[in-house]
mmCIF file of C-alpha atoms in Angstrom:
data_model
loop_
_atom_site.group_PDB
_atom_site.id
_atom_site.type_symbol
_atom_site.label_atom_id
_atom_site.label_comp_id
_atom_site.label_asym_id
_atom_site.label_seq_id
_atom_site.Cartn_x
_atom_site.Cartn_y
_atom_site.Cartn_z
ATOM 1 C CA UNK A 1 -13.946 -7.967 -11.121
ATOM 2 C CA UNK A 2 -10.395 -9.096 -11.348
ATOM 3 C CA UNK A 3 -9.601 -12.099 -13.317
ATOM 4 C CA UNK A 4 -7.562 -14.862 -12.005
ATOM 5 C CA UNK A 5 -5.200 -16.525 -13.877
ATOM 6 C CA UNK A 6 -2.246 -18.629 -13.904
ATOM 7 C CA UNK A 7 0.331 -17.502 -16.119
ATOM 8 C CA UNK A 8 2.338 -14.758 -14.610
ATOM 9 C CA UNK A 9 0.296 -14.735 -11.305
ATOM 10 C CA UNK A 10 1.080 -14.269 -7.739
ATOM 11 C CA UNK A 11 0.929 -17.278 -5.692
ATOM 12 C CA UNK A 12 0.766 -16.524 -1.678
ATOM 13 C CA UNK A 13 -0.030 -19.673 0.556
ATOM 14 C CA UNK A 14 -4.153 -19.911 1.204
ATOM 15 C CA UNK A 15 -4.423 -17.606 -1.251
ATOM 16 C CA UNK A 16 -5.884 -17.018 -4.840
ATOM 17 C CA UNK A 17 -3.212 -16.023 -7.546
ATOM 18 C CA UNK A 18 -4.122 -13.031 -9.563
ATOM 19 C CA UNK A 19 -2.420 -10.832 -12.539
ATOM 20 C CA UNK A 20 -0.100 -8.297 -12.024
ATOM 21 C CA UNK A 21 -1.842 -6.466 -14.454
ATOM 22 C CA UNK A 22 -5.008 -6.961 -13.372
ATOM 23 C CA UNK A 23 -4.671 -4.711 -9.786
ATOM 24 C CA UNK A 24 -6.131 -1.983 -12.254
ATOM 25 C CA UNK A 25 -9.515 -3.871 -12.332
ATOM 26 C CA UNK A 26 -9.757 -3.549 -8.096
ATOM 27 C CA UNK A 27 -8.080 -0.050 -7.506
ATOM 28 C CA UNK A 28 -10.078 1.895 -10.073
ATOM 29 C CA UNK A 29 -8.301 5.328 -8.709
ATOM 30 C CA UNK A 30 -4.704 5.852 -8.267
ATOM 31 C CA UNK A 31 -3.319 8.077 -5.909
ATOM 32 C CA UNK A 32 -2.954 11.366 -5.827
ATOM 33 C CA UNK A 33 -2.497 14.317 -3.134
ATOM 34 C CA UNK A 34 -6.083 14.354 -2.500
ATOM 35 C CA UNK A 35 -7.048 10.629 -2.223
ATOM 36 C CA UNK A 36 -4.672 8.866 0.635
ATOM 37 C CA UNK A 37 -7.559 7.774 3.131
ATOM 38 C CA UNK A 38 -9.632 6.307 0.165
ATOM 39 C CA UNK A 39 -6.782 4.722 -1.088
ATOM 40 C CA UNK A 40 -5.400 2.914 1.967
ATOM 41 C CA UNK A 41 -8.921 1.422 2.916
ATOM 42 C CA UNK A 42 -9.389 0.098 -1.041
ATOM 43 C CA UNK A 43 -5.548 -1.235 -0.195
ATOM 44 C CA UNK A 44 -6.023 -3.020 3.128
ATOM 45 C CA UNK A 45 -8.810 -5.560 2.303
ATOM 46 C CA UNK A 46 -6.857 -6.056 -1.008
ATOM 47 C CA UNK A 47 -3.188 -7.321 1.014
ATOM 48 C CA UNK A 48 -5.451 -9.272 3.667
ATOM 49 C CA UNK A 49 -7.185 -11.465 0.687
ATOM 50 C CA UNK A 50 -3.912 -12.149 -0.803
ATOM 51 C CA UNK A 51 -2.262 -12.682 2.753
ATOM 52 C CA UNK A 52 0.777 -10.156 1.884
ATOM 53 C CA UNK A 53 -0.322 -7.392 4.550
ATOM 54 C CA UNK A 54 2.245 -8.820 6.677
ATOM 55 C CA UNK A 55 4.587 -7.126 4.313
ATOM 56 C CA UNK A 56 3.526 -3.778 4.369
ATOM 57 C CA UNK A 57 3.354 -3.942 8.787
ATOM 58 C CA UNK A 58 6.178 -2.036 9.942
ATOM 59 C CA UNK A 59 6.169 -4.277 13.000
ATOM 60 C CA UNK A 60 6.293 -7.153 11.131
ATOM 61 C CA UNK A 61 10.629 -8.510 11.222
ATOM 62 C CA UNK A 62 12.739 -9.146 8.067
ATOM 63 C CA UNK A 63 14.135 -12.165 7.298
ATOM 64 C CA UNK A 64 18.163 -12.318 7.369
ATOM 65 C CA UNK A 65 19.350 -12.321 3.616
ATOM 66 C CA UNK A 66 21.991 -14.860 4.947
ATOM 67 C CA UNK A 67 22.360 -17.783 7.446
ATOM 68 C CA UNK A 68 25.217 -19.357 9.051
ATOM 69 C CA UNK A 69 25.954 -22.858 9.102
ATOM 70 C CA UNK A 70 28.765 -25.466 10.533
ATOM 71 C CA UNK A 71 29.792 -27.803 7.532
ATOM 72 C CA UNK A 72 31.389 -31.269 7.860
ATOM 73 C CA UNK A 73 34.635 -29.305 8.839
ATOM 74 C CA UNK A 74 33.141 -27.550 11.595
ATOM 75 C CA UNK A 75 33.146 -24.066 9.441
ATOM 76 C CA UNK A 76 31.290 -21.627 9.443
ATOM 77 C CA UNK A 77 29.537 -21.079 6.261
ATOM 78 C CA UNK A 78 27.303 -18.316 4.697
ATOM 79 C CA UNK A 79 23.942 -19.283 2.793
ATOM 80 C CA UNK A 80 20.917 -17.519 1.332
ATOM 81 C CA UNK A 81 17.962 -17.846 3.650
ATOM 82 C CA UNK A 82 15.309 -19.357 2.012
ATOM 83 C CA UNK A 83 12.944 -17.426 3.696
ATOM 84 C CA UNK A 84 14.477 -14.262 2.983
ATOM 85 C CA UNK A 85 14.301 -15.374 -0.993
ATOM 86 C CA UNK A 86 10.777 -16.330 -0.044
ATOM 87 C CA UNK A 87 9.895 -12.909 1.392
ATOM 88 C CA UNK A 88 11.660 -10.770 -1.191
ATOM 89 C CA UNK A 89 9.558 -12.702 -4.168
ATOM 90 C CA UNK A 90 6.293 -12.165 -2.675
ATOM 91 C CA UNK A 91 7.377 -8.704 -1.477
ATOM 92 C CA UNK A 92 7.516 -7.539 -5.047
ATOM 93 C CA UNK A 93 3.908 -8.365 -5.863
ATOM 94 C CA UNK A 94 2.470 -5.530 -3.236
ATOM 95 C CA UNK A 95 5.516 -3.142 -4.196
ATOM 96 C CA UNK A 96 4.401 -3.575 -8.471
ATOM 97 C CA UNK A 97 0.689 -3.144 -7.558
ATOM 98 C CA UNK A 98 1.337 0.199 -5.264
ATOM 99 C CA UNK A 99 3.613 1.610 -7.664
ATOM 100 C CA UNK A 100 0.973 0.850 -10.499
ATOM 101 C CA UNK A 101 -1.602 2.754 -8.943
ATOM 102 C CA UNK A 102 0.259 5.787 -7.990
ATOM 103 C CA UNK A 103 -0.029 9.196 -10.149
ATOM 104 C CA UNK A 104 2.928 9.755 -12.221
ATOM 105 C CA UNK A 105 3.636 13.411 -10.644
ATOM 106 C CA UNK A 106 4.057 11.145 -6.756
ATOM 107 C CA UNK A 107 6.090 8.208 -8.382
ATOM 108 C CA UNK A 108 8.905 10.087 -9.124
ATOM 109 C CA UNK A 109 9.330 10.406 -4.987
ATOM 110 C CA UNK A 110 8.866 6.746 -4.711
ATOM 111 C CA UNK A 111 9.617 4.367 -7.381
ATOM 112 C CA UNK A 112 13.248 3.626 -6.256
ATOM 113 C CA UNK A 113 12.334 2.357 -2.585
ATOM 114 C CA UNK A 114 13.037 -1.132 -2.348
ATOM 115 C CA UNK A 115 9.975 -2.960 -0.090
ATOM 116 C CA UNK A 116 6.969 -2.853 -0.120
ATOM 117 C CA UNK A 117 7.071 -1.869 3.739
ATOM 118 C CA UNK A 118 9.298 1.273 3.067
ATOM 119 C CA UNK A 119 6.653 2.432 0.164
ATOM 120 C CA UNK A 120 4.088 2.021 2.352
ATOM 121 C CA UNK A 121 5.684 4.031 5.225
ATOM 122 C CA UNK A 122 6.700 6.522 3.116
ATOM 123 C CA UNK A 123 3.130 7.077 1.692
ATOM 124 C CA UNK A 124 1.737 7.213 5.009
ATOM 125 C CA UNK A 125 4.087 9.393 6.664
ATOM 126 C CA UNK A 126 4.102 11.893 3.106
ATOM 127 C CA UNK A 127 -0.401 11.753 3.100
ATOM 128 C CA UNK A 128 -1.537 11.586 6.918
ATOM 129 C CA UNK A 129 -0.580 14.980 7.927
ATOM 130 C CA UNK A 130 -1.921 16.242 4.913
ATOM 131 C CA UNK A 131 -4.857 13.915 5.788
ATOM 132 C CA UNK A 132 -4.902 15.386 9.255
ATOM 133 C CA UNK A 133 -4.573 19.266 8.105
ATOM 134 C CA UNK A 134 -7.632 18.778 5.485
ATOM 135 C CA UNK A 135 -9.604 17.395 8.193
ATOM 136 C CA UNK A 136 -8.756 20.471 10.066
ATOM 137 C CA UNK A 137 -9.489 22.335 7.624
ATOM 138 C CA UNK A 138 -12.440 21.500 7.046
ATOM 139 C CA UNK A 139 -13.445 21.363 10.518
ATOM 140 C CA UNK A 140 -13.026 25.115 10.505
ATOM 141 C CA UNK A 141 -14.539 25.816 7.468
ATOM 142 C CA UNK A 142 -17.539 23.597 8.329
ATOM 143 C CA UNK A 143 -17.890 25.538 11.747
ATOM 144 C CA UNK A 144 -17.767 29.084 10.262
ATOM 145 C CA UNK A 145 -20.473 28.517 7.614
ATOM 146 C CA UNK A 146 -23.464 30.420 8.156
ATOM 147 C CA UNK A 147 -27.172 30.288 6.696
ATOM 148 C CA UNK A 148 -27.701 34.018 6.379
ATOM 149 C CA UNK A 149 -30.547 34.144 3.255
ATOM 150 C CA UNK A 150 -29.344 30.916 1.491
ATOM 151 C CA UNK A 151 -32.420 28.456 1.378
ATOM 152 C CA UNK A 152 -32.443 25.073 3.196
ATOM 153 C CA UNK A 153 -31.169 23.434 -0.025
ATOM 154 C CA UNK A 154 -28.050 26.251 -0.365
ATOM 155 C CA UNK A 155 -27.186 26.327 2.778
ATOM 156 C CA UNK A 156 -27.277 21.890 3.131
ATOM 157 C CA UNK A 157 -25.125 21.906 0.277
ATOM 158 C CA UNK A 158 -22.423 24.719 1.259
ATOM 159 C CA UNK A 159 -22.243 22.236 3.956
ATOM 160 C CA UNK A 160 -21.863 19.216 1.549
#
């Protein structure tokens, strides 16, 4: 289990604050080709705990980096947004822990994107179809094996 600590921690509103470093200890596998399915239902219960799955929803709108306001001269006048500097601190946490737990051979197509929303995107659009094409695939195989002379036990685990 992960350990929770307060020195260079996340902190999320109603939430625990946890490591960085630590993600390691809750996604034990990191992805690969193979492993997208399993690795976005370890993900999802992990960025609902720490309230930061709003980040990754691709319906979900972006704060404006600036704001307008009228000063005591009646100009107009161009600010940060707090809650874009808000968002774009606690959009790094997800962003670090995705990119830790990616295989070095995928993080070369990934590690420049800059949210945590366009990673996840990008995952999901690169791994469902080959989600989708496996399941086909073995859908087919599944369907064409026979019994022929196996035993029970052969044939149940050709099947596995």
């Amino acid at each position: 289990m992960a350990a929770f600590v307060s020195s260079s921690s996340v902190t999320t509103s109603s939430s625990p604050t946890m490591a960085i470093s630590n993600i390691a200890n809750l996604v034990l596998i990191k992805l690969n080709k193979d492993n997208y399915v399993l690795q976005k239902s370890l993900w999802l219960p992990i960025l609902r705990s720490f309230n930061l799955l709003s980040l990754v929803d691709v319906s979900n709108v972006l704060p404006s980096e600036f704001i307008t306001t009228i000063d005591d001269s009646k100009l107009s006048v161009l600010n940060s947004n707090p809650n874009f500097t808000d968002w774009a601190r606690r959009d790094q946490t997800p962003l670090i822990w995705l990119n830790a737990t990616i295989f070095e051979s995928l993080l070369v197509y990934v590690v420049r994107l800059p949210t945590s929303e366009i990673l996840w995107r990008t995952l999901e659009k690169r791994f469902s179809t080959i989600s989708r094409s496996h399941v086909m695939q073995l859908k087919s195989r599944l369907q064409s094996i026979k019994k022929n002379s196996d035993s029970i036990t052969d044939y149940l685990q050709h099947i596995k």
